[in-house]
XYZ file of C-alpha atoms in Angstrom:
691
model
C 205.846 84.975 29.774
C 203.024 86.918 31.244
C 200.233 85.150 29.434
C 201.563 81.624 31.687
C 200.189 83.912 34.864
C 196.884 85.807 34.475
C 195.321 83.899 31.200
C 192.735 81.124 31.496
C 193.851 77.471 32.683
C 193.784 76.139 28.713
C 195.584 72.105 29.371
C 194.976 71.571 33.171
C 197.640 69.355 34.528
C 197.241 66.218 35.629
C 195.884 66.426 39.390
C 197.668 63.743 41.736
C 195.089 62.430 43.187
C 193.550 58.562 42.978
C 190.021 58.007 41.491
C 187.540 54.656 41.939
C 187.103 53.887 38.036
C 183.657 52.846 37.825
C 182.372 55.629 39.354
C 184.176 57.085 36.588
C 183.601 55.219 33.449
C 179.249 55.154 34.794
C 179.324 58.732 34.760
C 182.009 60.289 32.081
C 183.529 57.561 30.025
C 180.157 55.697 28.714
C 180.424 55.650 24.990
C 176.592 56.166 24.642
C 176.496 59.129 27.008
C 173.454 61.495 26.182
C 173.551 64.958 27.381
C 170.444 66.688 28.604
C 170.462 69.845 26.010
C 172.490 70.536 22.742
C 174.376 73.627 24.651
C 176.211 73.919 27.178
C 175.904 72.891 30.983
C 178.527 72.987 33.576
C 178.163 69.696 33.918
C 179.022 68.677 30.534
C 182.212 71.566 30.117
C 183.542 68.903 33.082
C 182.763 66.368 31.445
C 184.958 66.251 28.577
C 188.532 64.417 28.220
C 191.999 66.954 28.597
C 193.905 65.619 26.209
C 197.572 65.502 28.082
C 201.108 66.271 26.049
C 201.681 63.415 23.505
C 204.978 61.569 22.090
C 206.221 60.383 19.008
C 208.049 57.314 18.716
C 211.551 56.902 17.808
C 210.818 54.826 14.941
C 208.134 57.435 14.040
C 205.509 55.114 13.570
C 203.468 55.685 17.138
C 202.534 58.033 18.991
C 201.622 57.889 22.590
C 198.284 60.371 24.727
C 197.004 60.480 27.573
C 193.231 61.782 28.390
C 192.331 62.650 31.612
C 188.713 62.460 32.830
C 186.926 64.456 36.520
C 183.944 62.546 38.057
C 181.716 65.199 39.844
C 180.963 62.787 42.795
C 184.051 61.791 43.626
C 185.173 65.733 43.363
C 188.261 63.980 41.757
C 190.602 62.662 38.770
C 191.918 59.941 36.735
C 193.528 59.733 33.478
C 195.065 56.730 31.464
C 197.987 56.061 28.448
C 196.521 55.605 24.900
C 198.584 54.576 21.613
C 197.763 56.127 18.518
C 199.334 54.130 14.724
C 199.861 56.927 13.114
C 199.378 55.108 9.686
C 196.087 54.757 9.768
C 195.554 57.563 13.124
C 193.597 54.596 14.862
C 193.969 54.747 18.625
C 194.111 51.831 21.800
C 194.261 52.722 25.914
C 196.808 51.249 27.167
C 196.223 52.129 31.301
C 192.582 51.356 33.233
C 193.845 51.722 36.824
C 192.508 53.765 39.929
C 196.068 55.946 39.896
C 197.110 57.843 37.407
C 199.331 57.635 34.692
C 201.119 60.813 33.742
C 204.560 62.514 32.369
C 204.645 59.220 29.130
C 207.002 59.809 27.014
C 208.872 57.017 24.542
C 212.426 55.743 25.855
C 215.299 55.843 23.322
C 215.060 51.830 22.900
C 211.283 52.099 22.034
C 209.519 51.482 25.736
C 207.135 54.112 27.020
C 207.461 55.714 30.355
C 205.949 57.287 32.051
C 204.775 58.402 36.418
C 202.310 57.115 38.869
C 202.139 56.312 42.434
C 200.897 52.936 42.196
C 204.052 52.239 44.757
C 202.972 54.869 47.062
C 205.231 57.568 45.841
C 205.962 59.218 42.712
C 207.926 57.192 40.866
C 208.712 56.092 37.058
C 207.684 52.885 35.443
C 208.467 51.052 31.394
C 206.568 49.044 30.088
C 206.613 47.868 26.043
C 204.231 49.799 23.284
C 201.515 47.163 23.884
C 201.284 47.414 27.544
C 202.506 44.708 28.587
C 205.329 43.999 30.622
C 205.201 47.039 33.409
C 208.664 47.420 35.444
C 209.111 50.298 37.901
C 211.995 51.613 37.291
C 212.912 53.864 40.649
C 212.036 54.154 43.900
C 213.451 57.163 44.567
C 212.926 58.601 48.237
C 209.424 60.630 48.761
C 208.743 60.160 44.752
C 210.345 62.086 41.420
C 209.036 65.057 39.809
C 209.982 64.592 36.467
C 212.477 62.625 34.018
C 214.231 62.596 30.986
C 217.113 59.641 30.230
C 220.093 60.467 27.682
C 220.302 59.921 24.028
C 221.565 55.937 25.175
C 219.681 55.492 27.935
C 222.573 54.538 29.987
C 221.988 57.631 31.992
C 218.556 59.102 33.967
C 217.721 62.947 34.738
C 215.007 63.177 37.063
C 213.726 65.825 39.634
C 213.406 65.586 42.960
C 212.490 68.135 46.355
C 215.546 69.065 48.772
C 215.004 70.834 51.509
C 217.807 73.373 52.033
C 216.688 75.315 54.467
C 216.042 75.270 58.450
C 212.820 75.036 59.779
C 211.326 76.133 63.141
C 211.483 72.282 63.496
C 215.018 72.336 63.442
C 215.519 75.482 65.491
C 213.258 73.743 68.411
C 213.510 70.218 68.318
C 211.263 70.146 71.355
C 208.728 72.110 70.181
C 207.589 69.421 67.779
C 203.543 70.868 67.898
C 204.592 74.840 66.889
C 202.792 75.515 63.573
C 205.025 78.700 61.970
C 207.181 79.743 60.024
C 210.390 81.938 60.026
C 210.483 84.167 56.784
C 214.190 86.257 56.782
C 213.998 87.312 52.941
C 211.698 87.609 50.557
C 210.377 84.914 47.890
C 208.944 82.590 50.731
C 206.319 81.836 48.327
C 205.343 82.203 45.120
C 202.214 81.398 42.725
C 200.404 78.694 45.955
C 202.362 76.918 47.734
C 204.940 77.554 50.625
C 208.467 78.072 49.489
C 210.270 74.647 51.846
C 212.179 73.197 49.445
C 214.284 73.005 46.055
C 213.599 71.399 43.176
C 216.830 69.876 41.700
C 217.591 67.710 38.565
C 219.527 64.263 39.398
C 221.628 62.409 37.530
C 221.735 57.934 37.983
C 223.392 55.525 36.048
C 220.161 53.192 34.277
C 220.900 49.613 34.564
C 218.548 47.631 33.158
C 216.698 45.271 35.480
C 218.530 47.445 38.837
C 215.709 49.840 40.482
C 216.795 53.952 41.210
C 217.100 54.668 44.432
C 219.566 57.802 44.481
C 221.735 59.549 41.980
C 224.023 62.796 41.811
C 222.536 66.115 42.596
C 224.000 68.286 39.654
C 223.251 71.576 42.076
C 223.599 70.594 45.398
C 223.490 72.425 48.142
C 222.265 75.673 45.567
C 219.358 77.922 46.651
C 216.889 77.731 43.823
C 215.526 75.264 41.461
C 215.381 73.764 38.444
C 212.834 73.875 36.624
C 211.946 77.552 37.774
C 209.007 78.313 39.278
C 205.958 77.729 39.454
C 205.513 76.507 35.251
C 208.503 75.294 34.648
C 209.055 71.097 33.558
C 211.706 69.266 31.900
C 210.925 71.669 29.215
C 213.621 73.083 30.553
C 215.996 70.891 30.639
C 217.429 68.472 27.966
C 220.480 66.093 27.915
C 223.445 66.954 24.940
C 223.246 64.985 22.791
C 226.822 62.846 23.242
C 225.645 62.082 27.071
C 227.618 63.667 28.976
C 226.221 66.930 29.535
C 222.608 68.794 30.888
C 221.546 71.727 30.215
C 219.059 73.330 32.249
C 217.394 76.415 32.971
C 218.096 78.489 36.404
C 217.534 82.396 37.560
C 220.758 82.129 40.285
C 219.878 84.554 42.680
C 217.956 84.268 46.246
C 215.919 86.350 48.443
C 215.452 90.001 47.148
C 217.778 89.530 44.344
C 214.782 86.872 43.171
C 212.211 88.356 44.056
C 213.172 91.660 41.416
C 214.362 89.438 38.581
C 213.550 87.540 35.563
C 217.338 86.241 34.748
C 216.921 82.871 34.257
C 219.813 81.285 32.316
C 221.157 78.228 30.239
C 223.878 76.156 32.290
C 225.317 73.512 30.757
C 226.383 70.721 33.793
C 229.128 68.057 32.414
C 228.814 64.643 33.630
C 231.966 63.922 34.255
C 233.805 67.201 35.214
C 231.163 67.730 37.370
C 231.253 71.769 36.509
C 228.915 73.876 35.625
C 229.379 76.450 32.768
C 226.282 79.753 32.248
C 226.173 79.393 28.351
C 223.716 83.134 28.354
C 226.074 85.345 30.927
C 224.940 88.801 30.133
C 221.921 87.758 28.675
C 219.670 89.697 31.044
C 215.820 88.460 30.574
C 214.348 85.307 30.752
C 216.393 82.367 28.821
C 214.494 78.917 28.320
C 213.379 75.614 26.997
C 216.085 74.840 24.829
C 215.756 72.243 21.983
C 219.360 70.564 21.179
C 219.630 69.946 17.599
C 219.277 66.002 15.894
C 223.105 66.431 15.106
C 224.252 68.103 18.754
C 225.556 71.252 17.298
C 223.528 73.675 17.937
C 220.796 74.721 20.800
C 217.705 76.839 19.987
C 215.825 78.889 22.625
C 213.422 80.941 23.612
C 215.069 84.346 24.813
C 213.745 87.650 26.639
C 216.183 90.995 26.342
C 215.093 92.893 29.478
C 216.060 91.803 33.259
C 213.089 92.135 35.307
C 210.354 92.571 32.051
C 208.826 89.530 31.900
C 206.184 90.240 29.010
C 208.891 91.260 26.608
C 209.433 89.759 23.602
C 210.569 86.426 22.810
C 213.051 85.736 20.899
C 214.639 82.987 18.823
C 218.271 82.298 19.023
C 220.353 79.989 17.701
C 223.895 78.722 19.552
C 226.734 76.924 18.071
C 227.451 74.517 20.988
C 231.231 74.437 19.557
C 231.832 77.519 19.523
C 229.616 79.357 22.101
C 228.102 82.054 19.032
C 224.923 82.730 19.451
C 222.820 84.738 16.665
C 219.074 86.237 16.178
C 216.987 84.986 14.173
C 213.387 87.271 14.801
C 215.107 90.769 14.881
C 213.043 92.062 12.135
C 209.468 88.684 13.422
C 206.996 91.044 15.888
C 206.117 88.064 17.104
C 206.549 85.449 20.147
C 208.599 82.523 19.859
C 207.657 79.360 21.516
C 207.251 75.245 21.057
C 210.420 75.055 19.547
C 211.086 71.965 17.934
C 213.669 71.084 15.310
C 213.372 68.794 12.229
C 216.968 68.808 10.593
C 219.709 70.701 12.006
C 217.979 73.716 9.562
C 214.750 73.784 10.008
C 212.620 74.433 13.609
C 208.686 74.804 13.499
C 207.392 77.150 16.510
C 204.091 78.490 17.379
C 203.601 82.168 17.377
C 200.719 83.988 18.161
C 199.545 86.509 15.626
C 195.697 88.339 15.232
C 194.574 86.425 18.068
C 195.110 83.089 16.890
C 198.538 81.178 17.369
C 199.481 79.003 14.203
C 202.549 77.195 13.112
C 205.670 78.743 11.918
C 209.562 77.437 10.284
C 212.341 78.550 10.420
C 215.003 77.605 8.409
C 218.419 78.651 9.494
C 220.411 79.133 5.550
C 218.861 82.147 5.089
C 216.676 83.587 7.999
C 213.379 82.954 6.586
C 210.328 82.466 8.550
C 207.104 81.395 6.638
C 203.525 81.287 8.819
C 202.407 77.687 7.239
C 198.474 77.829 9.162
C 195.730 80.179 9.251
C 192.499 79.905 10.726
C 190.172 80.823 13.706
C 191.522 78.314 16.264
C 195.279 78.239 18.889
C 197.588 75.511 18.070
C 199.964 74.552 21.486
C 202.075 72.079 20.418
C 203.907 70.977 16.817
C 206.029 67.784 16.503
C 207.721 67.135 13.150
C 207.079 63.235 12.246
C 208.399 61.907 8.634
C 207.127 65.141 6.295
C 204.385 65.343 7.583
C 203.656 67.639 11.514
C 201.882 66.286 14.621
C 200.010 69.000 16.319
C 198.191 69.721 18.856
C 194.819 72.575 19.022
C 192.332 74.320 20.722
C 189.391 76.735 19.364
C 186.982 78.714 21.618
C 184.490 75.686 20.138
C 186.499 72.461 20.711
C 189.530 70.954 23.699
C 192.581 69.685 22.687
C 192.868 67.191 20.180
C 195.266 66.232 18.106
C 196.239 66.946 13.950
C 198.030 65.914 11.240
C 199.426 68.989 9.780
C 200.308 69.269 6.577
C 203.366 71.948 6.371
C 203.250 72.431 2.400
C 199.036 73.686 2.811
C 198.603 74.338 6.680
C 195.730 71.954 6.125
C 194.910 69.514 8.508
C 193.477 66.290 9.663
C 192.493 65.392 13.040
C 193.235 61.835 14.612
C 192.139 61.559 18.626
C 188.875 62.721 18.627
C 188.481 62.622 22.171
C 185.533 64.350 22.689
C 184.327 63.888 19.488
C 180.562 61.834 20.763
C 179.745 65.183 23.288
C 180.838 67.854 20.442
C 178.353 66.061 18.366
C 175.589 66.742 20.393
C 176.350 70.399 21.285
C 175.195 73.316 19.190
C 178.060 76.031 19.461
C 177.279 79.709 19.152
C 179.523 81.386 16.490
C 182.250 82.972 16.774
C 183.369 86.192 14.673
C 185.978 88.192 14.441
C 185.539 92.149 14.604
C 187.786 94.928 13.914
C 186.830 98.398 16.228
C 188.012 101.670 16.206
C 189.587 102.848 19.141
C 189.747 106.593 20.448
C 192.821 107.106 19.225
C 192.053 106.054 15.681
C 193.650 102.421 16.213
C 191.584 98.971 14.803
C 191.399 96.674 17.773
C 190.265 93.032 16.963
C 187.312 91.637 19.231
C 185.817 88.605 19.348
C 182.087 87.961 19.539
C 180.562 84.986 20.600
C 176.999 84.495 20.335
C 174.460 82.312 21.980
C 173.626 78.966 20.468
C 170.675 78.704 18.179
C 170.925 83.218 18.375
C 168.253 85.387 16.620
C 169.077 88.368 14.917
C 165.369 89.936 15.628
C 165.726 88.839 19.767
C 167.441 91.429 22.082
C 170.308 89.169 23.683
C 171.875 90.300 27.564
C 176.200 91.138 26.631
C 179.014 90.557 28.962
C 182.435 92.524 28.337
C 184.947 90.108 28.981
C 188.011 91.741 30.493
C 191.684 89.684 29.667
C 193.674 88.957 32.262
C 197.533 89.126 31.970
C 197.360 92.134 31.780
C 199.665 90.855 29.237
C 198.061 87.656 27.988
C 196.587 87.531 24.549
C 192.563 87.007 23.919
C 193.229 84.051 21.667
C 190.957 81.171 20.876
C 192.342 79.778 24.052
C 189.975 76.885 25.121
C 189.448 77.308 29.029
C 187.235 75.105 32.019
C 186.662 78.405 33.265
C 186.526 81.406 31.653
C 184.584 78.787 28.715
C 182.892 81.386 26.168
C 181.005 78.772 24.811
C 179.342 78.140 28.350
C 179.422 82.214 28.847
C 177.527 82.696 25.579
C 174.920 79.244 25.902
C 173.434 80.858 29.307
C 172.067 83.645 26.647
C 174.892 86.132 26.450
C 176.602 87.761 24.133
C 180.342 87.810 24.961
C 182.232 90.772 23.580
C 185.748 89.994 23.570
C 188.449 92.620 22.759
C 192.426 92.266 21.988
C 192.482 95.500 23.908
C 195.828 97.488 24.535
C 198.834 95.650 26.357
C 198.210 92.221 24.556
C 200.668 90.231 22.554
C 200.033 89.201 19.308
C 199.759 92.768 17.214
C 203.408 93.708 17.502
C 205.170 94.636 20.646
C 204.185 98.161 20.854
C 200.526 97.348 21.279
C 201.494 95.029 23.891
C 203.927 97.090 25.568
C 201.417 100.267 25.998
C 199.850 98.710 29.594
C 202.530 98.688 31.401
C 202.278 101.624 33.504
C 199.348 102.860 32.309
C 196.610 100.030 33.971
C 193.759 102.589 33.777
C 194.742 104.050 30.803
C 194.299 103.219 27.491
C 193.946 99.407 27.704
C 190.395 100.729 30.000
C 188.925 103.312 26.825
C 189.569 99.841 24.685
C 187.402 97.962 26.695
C 184.657 100.964 26.498
C 185.034 101.192 22.779
C 184.491 98.136 22.340
C 180.987 97.574 24.142
C 179.932 100.551 23.077
C 180.297 99.866 19.539
C 178.903 96.497 20.358
C 175.707 97.480 22.325
C 174.580 99.387 19.110
C 173.559 96.380 16.990
C 169.818 95.738 17.364
C 170.110 92.218 18.733
C 171.541 93.701 21.707
C 170.201 95.684 25.112
C 172.241 97.854 25.979
C 170.144 97.956 29.611
C 171.506 94.741 30.138
C 175.116 94.927 30.139
C 177.361 93.285 32.570
C 181.545 92.758 32.624
C 183.661 90.501 33.915
C 187.045 89.184 34.133
C 190.099 87.939 36.287
C 192.989 89.498 37.811
C 194.485 91.869 36.203
C 190.672 92.120 33.737
C 189.169 91.727 37.986
C 191.366 95.265 37.896
C 189.673 96.279 34.890
C 186.266 95.196 37.318
C 187.179 97.211 40.186
C 187.753 100.285 37.744
C 185.209 100.088 35.642
C 182.924 99.944 38.828
C 184.205 103.247 39.514
C 183.700 104.477 35.947
C 181.740 102.985 33.588
C 179.332 105.930 33.940
C 176.002 103.829 34.482
C 176.880 101.080 31.490
C 176.593 98.112 33.144
C 173.960 96.664 35.269
C 175.977 93.952 37.087
C 179.831 92.925 37.568
C 181.924 89.931 38.217
C 185.619 90.581 39.702
C 187.703 87.489 40.091
C 190.769 87.314 42.077
C 191.164 91.001 41.231
C 193.712 93.710 42.435
C 191.921 96.371 44.399
C 194.659 97.964 46.286
C 197.239 98.822 44.415
C 199.901 99.829 47.045
C 198.982 96.555 48.874
C 198.948 94.934 45.868
C 202.549 96.118 45.811
C 203.884 95.109 48.464
C 201.615 91.917 48.586
C 202.516 89.533 45.554
C 205.613 87.051 45.290
C 206.788 87.969 42.132
C 208.164 91.261 42.979
C 210.017 91.924 39.426
C 206.364 92.180 38.068
C 204.827 94.598 40.280
C 207.855 96.376 40.203
C 208.282 97.170 35.915
C 204.337 96.991 35.892
C 203.541 100.012 38.117
C 207.049 101.722 36.760
C 208.435 101.594 40.278
C 207.681 102.111 44.338
C 204.573 103.718 45.968
C 207.382 105.630 48.369
C 208.754 107.307 45.201
C 207.129 110.627 45.061
C 209.141 111.770 42.120
C 208.505 108.897 39.651
C 205.285 110.389 38.062
C 204.251 107.217 36.449
C 204.065 105.166 39.662
C 201.834 107.905 41.665
C 199.804 107.682 38.343
C 199.006 104.083 38.926
C 198.612 103.897 42.816
C 196.747 107.580 42.361
C 194.475 105.722 40.427
C 193.634 102.042 42.443
C 190.205 100.653 41.853
C 189.818 101.197 45.787
C 190.005 105.209 45.328
C 186.955 105.152 43.576
C 184.402 103.009 45.990
C 182.668 106.379 46.450
C 181.222 105.924 42.356
C 180.473 102.679 43.289
C 177.018 102.201 41.885
C 176.338 98.735 40.662
C 175.791 94.901 42.053
C 178.955 93.292 41.721
C 180.650 89.400 42.427
C 183.436 88.844 43.941
C 185.794 85.590 43.793
C 188.969 84.841 45.617
C 190.964 81.574 47.149
C 192.370 81.711 49.812
C 195.864 80.008 47.862
C 195.913 82.793 45.457
C 199.706 84.125 46.104
C 199.930 86.577 43.369
C 196.800 88.528 44.499
C 196.625 87.948 47.986
C 192.734 86.490 48.770
C 192.199 90.029 51.111
C 192.466 92.246 47.769
C 188.583 90.502 46.650
C 187.789 90.674 50.951
C 188.295 94.133 50.937
C 186.168 94.668 47.568
C 183.070 92.434 48.912
C 183.125 95.088 51.934
C 183.945 97.701 50.649
C 180.743 97.432 48.313
C 178.288 96.510 51.518
C 179.289 99.292 53.202
C 178.243 101.395 50.363
C 175.111 99.773 50.099
C 175.756 97.696 46.719
C 173.884 94.396 46.227
C 177.447 91.864 46.289
C 178.301 88.501 46.422
C 181.421 86.680 47.582
C 182.666 83.869 46.716
C 185.352 82.521 48.539
C 187.777 78.995 47.913
C 189.547 78.495 50.939
C 191.683 75.099 49.062
C 192.002 77.361 45.181
C 194.699 79.633 44.564
C 194.518 82.254 41.351
C 192.705 79.485 38.903
C 189.944 77.041 40.841
C 191.077 73.525 39.511
C 188.426 71.338 41.637
C 185.955 69.572 40.175
C 182.924 70.567 42.268
C 184.349 74.292 42.755
C 184.906 74.743 39.189
C 181.500 73.807 38.805
C 180.106 76.167 41.569
C 181.965 78.822 40.175
C 180.139 78.374 36.777
C 176.598 78.175 38.899
C 177.283 81.277 40.550
C 178.611 83.214 37.960
C 176.042 82.156 35.712
C 173.525 82.782 38.516
C 174.690 86.262 39.410
C 174.525 87.393 35.695
C 170.686 85.982 35.747
C 169.639 87.778 38.638
C 170.690 91.310 36.849
C 170.696 90.605 33.430
C 167.380 88.587 33.001
């Protein structure tokens, strides 16, 4: 789970804002768009079309997908729906509107459903596969946040926020202009939102031709949500095959108990009786993302063992829904699993990270054999069995997501979507290579090296050490619109990106080492990587920079006081500066409790005390290098005061520093113009001190 928290945002969700389509077409969708240069710029990076979710038709002859484009001038985005013929790979655009279509799926009877705000709020719509006969299906007050049809389309499950707490205006109706929150317990904010409502699943009868306006809240009165904040979507809910039950994920705890626990369970709600059963009672970690076998007899899901440890091994479990018998299939598989999907009643496909690439694997239940199907310098991000082949989405450090057809026998893939071909054909990407570098404790560490486009080994280049966040999120072949390695390399830098201790993909022992030891072996791993690479004749060891976000920002702040003059410039985005304040200020307390080893007041806890003794702010007296600090005000994971404190400390020390502050951004930077500003400021700072 931790890789979802601090890693770069790879596939952005659709942003709910309108767009002036003609301006966008002129700026981004012109087929013969010509680039001014053959290397990446921030403007080019933000002109890529961003592939959304894909859905295969019931007859397995077609699929639908979305593409989102951003308009720099309008500082907004839009998305459209496309239909692909799987027989020949041709695509047809189905929508072209000023509002956004998203959450696109096929209905059980072969129509295309999607959400959009055409009616003024986000509602469910339906159209024929050729884009005709557009119909609005819901008119739920306040809009919906997701949906799933029952297998026979007789019912609809939809998501809606419900208010269960009284706010200050409910308590004091004579003070309508009061602007305040009255807080009584923990977990009053999460990620980038204040917790003012709970998302609940609703079930309604679907009758063709009748608008759905309300439904039965299957968690009525319960002060927790499903899907689970902050990332959960409809992958956390599913219908049983008979349409008589809904299985949903929830963490049924409140306040301080919620904030300290990762114990989510899978619950079965009986539509007829209204009764709810906990299917995973006694399983203490995350249980999530359940999928039902074609015959409806089995449920597979992702499970963690330990409560409070969100970077625990993600195991693959299967339950017999009739008997309740559970079985783990990954006891001897020292990797995480994700993106489970059934091919038949005996075969599951999934995605797993191994040595910093995400590959497709197959599990056969009858013999328990797990087989790796693909190999390459890429990340597969989803897989769907279709007929005798697989449909998958794939990214790399050199290419954003596209749709591929994969041969499960050979692992070879064929690109189908070509969303960004016209831009990519004009760009020269830097070479990406992997190196195994020896660490101080004589281990081998995979490190990605990204070279500038048109690299000349006879020249000397400045280099950047990239510090990954998470802390337990892999430096794999991800494509990011912020931490984009090709963007950094295009500015004339060699990027050194180590898979240091505390990252998945290299076994659970390697992954777990960092917990309670933020300033330990993994920091040495960073230095091993840059010290080895600076020996190369084409790297100028007098022009080294160090950058990172979140835990990577902690790494930058810590190295600023311990780097022995290796680096000439630092950049820290949303980094942890003061560990004690981080323990008290973050919202997911289970994270701080586990990773820091305990509370600051527990003086007998040696692990916790070592953590707080090595807080970066305690070594500001050793800072001597220019630093750029970046932070967003709506970052509730690492409070914006951390970045402000680091900047203030640098200036009080007389060190050249700059503070890029985003009032409306969170742990990431999601706005188009803000994203371009981020890239420009990032490059300008490095250029100033390393060139």
